[in-house]
XYZ file of N, CA and C in Angstrom:
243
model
N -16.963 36.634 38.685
C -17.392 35.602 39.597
C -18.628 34.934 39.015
N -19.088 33.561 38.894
C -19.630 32.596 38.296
C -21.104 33.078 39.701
N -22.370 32.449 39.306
C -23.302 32.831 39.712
C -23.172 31.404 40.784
N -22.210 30.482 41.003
C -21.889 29.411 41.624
C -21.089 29.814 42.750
N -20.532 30.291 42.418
C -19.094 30.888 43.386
C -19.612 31.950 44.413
N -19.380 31.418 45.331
C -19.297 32.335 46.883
C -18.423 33.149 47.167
N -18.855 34.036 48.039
C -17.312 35.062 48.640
C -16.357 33.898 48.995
N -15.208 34.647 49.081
C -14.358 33.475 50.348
C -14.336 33.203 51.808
N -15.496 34.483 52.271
C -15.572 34.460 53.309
C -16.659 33.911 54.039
N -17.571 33.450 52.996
C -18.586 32.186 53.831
C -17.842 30.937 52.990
N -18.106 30.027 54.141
C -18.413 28.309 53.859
C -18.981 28.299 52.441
N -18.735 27.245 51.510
C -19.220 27.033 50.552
C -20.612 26.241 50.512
N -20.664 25.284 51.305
C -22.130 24.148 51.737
C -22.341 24.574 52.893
N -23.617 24.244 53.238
C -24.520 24.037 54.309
C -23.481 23.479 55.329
N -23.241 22.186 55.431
C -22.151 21.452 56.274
C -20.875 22.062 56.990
N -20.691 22.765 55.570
C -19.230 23.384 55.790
C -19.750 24.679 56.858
N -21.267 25.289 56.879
C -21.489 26.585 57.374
C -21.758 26.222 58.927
N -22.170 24.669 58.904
C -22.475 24.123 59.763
C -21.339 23.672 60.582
N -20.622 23.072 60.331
C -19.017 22.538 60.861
C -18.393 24.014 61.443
N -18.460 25.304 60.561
C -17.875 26.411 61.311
C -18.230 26.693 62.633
N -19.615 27.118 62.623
C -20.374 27.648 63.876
C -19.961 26.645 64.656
N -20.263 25.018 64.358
C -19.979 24.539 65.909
C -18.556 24.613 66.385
N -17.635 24.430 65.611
C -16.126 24.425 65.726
C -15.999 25.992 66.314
N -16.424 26.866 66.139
C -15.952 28.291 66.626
C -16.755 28.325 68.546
N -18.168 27.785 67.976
C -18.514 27.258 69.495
C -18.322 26.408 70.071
N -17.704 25.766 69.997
C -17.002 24.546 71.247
C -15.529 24.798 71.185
N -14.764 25.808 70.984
C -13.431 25.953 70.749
C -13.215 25.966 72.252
N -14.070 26.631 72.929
C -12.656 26.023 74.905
C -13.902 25.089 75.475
N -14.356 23.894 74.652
C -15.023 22.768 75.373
C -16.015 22.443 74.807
N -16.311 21.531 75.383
C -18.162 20.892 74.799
C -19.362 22.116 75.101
N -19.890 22.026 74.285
C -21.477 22.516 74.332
C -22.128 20.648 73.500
N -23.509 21.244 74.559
C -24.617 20.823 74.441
C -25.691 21.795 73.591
N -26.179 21.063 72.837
C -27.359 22.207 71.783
C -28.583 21.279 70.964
N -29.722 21.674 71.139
C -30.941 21.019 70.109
C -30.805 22.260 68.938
N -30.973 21.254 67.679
C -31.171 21.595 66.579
C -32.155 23.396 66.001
N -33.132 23.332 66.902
C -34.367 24.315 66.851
C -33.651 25.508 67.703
N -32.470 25.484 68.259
C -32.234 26.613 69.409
C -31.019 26.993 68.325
N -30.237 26.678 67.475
C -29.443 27.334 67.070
C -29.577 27.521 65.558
N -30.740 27.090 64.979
C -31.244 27.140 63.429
C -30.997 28.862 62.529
N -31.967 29.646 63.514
C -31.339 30.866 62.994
C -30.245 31.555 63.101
N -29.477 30.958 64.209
C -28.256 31.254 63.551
C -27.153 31.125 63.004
N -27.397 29.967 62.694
C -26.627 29.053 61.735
C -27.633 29.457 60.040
N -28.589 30.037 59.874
C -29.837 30.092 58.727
C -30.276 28.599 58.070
N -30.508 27.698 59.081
C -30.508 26.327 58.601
C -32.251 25.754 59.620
N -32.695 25.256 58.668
C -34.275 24.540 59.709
C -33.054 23.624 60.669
N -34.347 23.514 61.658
C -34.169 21.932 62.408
C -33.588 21.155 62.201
N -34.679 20.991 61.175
C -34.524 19.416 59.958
C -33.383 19.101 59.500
N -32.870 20.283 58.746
C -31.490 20.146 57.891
C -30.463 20.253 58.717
N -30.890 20.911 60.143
C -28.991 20.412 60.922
C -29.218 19.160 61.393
N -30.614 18.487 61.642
C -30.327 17.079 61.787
C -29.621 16.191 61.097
N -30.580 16.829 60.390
C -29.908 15.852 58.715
C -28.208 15.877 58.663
N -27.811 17.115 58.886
C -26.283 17.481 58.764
C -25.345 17.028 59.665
N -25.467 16.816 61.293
C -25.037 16.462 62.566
C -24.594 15.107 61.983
N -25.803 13.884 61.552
C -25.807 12.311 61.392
C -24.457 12.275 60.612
N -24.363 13.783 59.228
C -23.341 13.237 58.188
C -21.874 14.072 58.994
N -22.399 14.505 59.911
C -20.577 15.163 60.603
C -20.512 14.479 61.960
N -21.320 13.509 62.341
C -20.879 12.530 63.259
C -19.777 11.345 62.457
N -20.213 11.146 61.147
C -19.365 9.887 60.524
C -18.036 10.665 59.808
N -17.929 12.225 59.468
C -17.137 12.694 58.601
C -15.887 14.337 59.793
N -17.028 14.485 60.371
C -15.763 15.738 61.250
C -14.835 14.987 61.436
N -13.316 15.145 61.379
C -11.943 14.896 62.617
C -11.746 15.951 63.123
N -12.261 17.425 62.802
C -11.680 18.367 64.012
C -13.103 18.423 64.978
N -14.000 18.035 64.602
C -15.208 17.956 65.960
C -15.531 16.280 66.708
N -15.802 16.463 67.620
C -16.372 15.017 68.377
C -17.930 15.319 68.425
N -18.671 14.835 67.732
C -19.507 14.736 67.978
C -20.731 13.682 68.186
N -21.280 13.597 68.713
C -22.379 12.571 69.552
C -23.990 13.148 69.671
N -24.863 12.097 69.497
C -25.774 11.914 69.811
C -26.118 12.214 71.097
N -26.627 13.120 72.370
C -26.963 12.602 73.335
C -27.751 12.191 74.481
N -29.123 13.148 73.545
C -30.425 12.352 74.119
C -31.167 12.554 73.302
N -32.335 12.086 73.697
C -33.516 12.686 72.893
C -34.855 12.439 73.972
N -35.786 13.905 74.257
C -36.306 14.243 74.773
C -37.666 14.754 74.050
N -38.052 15.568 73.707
C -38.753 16.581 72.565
C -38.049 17.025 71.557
N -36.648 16.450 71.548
C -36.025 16.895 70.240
C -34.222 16.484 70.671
N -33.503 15.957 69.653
C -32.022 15.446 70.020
C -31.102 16.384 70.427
N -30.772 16.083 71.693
C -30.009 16.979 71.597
C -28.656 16.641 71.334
N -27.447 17.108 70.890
C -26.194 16.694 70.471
C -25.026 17.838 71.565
N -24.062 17.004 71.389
C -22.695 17.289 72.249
C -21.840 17.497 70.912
N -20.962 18.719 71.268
C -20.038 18.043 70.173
C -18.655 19.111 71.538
N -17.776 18.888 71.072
C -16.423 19.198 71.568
C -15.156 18.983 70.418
N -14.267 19.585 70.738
C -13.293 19.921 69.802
C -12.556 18.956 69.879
N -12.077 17.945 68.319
C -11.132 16.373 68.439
C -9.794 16.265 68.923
């Protein structure tokens, strides 16, 4: 195995680790979630699931996801497509 290469049993990118968790959590419906409440357990800052949400709002087809407020911090919807 190449010092590149992952098990098969994690996600290969960030995105991809990111796209799992929410897809396994919204599987019977929408959740609502800010970035800072699910960071550790996804092992991702804030920052970078923000960053990540903007690029799987334009790229998921198996998630719906949305923007849907912002308060002290965005919170996002996503639900299964």
């Amino acid at each position: 195995m190449s010092a590149t290469t992952q098990p098969s049993t994690e996600p290969e990118s960030k995105e991809e680790r990111l796209r799992a968790y929410l897809k396994q959590k919204a599987q019977d419906g929408e959740m609502y979630f800010k970035s800072k409440f699910i960071a550790d357990e996804v092992g991702l800052s804030p920052k970078e699931i923000g960053a990540l949400m903007v690029k799987l709002s334009d790229s998921a087809t198996d998630l719906e996801v949305e923007k849907w407020s912002y308060t002290s911090a965005t919170t996002w919807r996503i639900e299964p497509a």
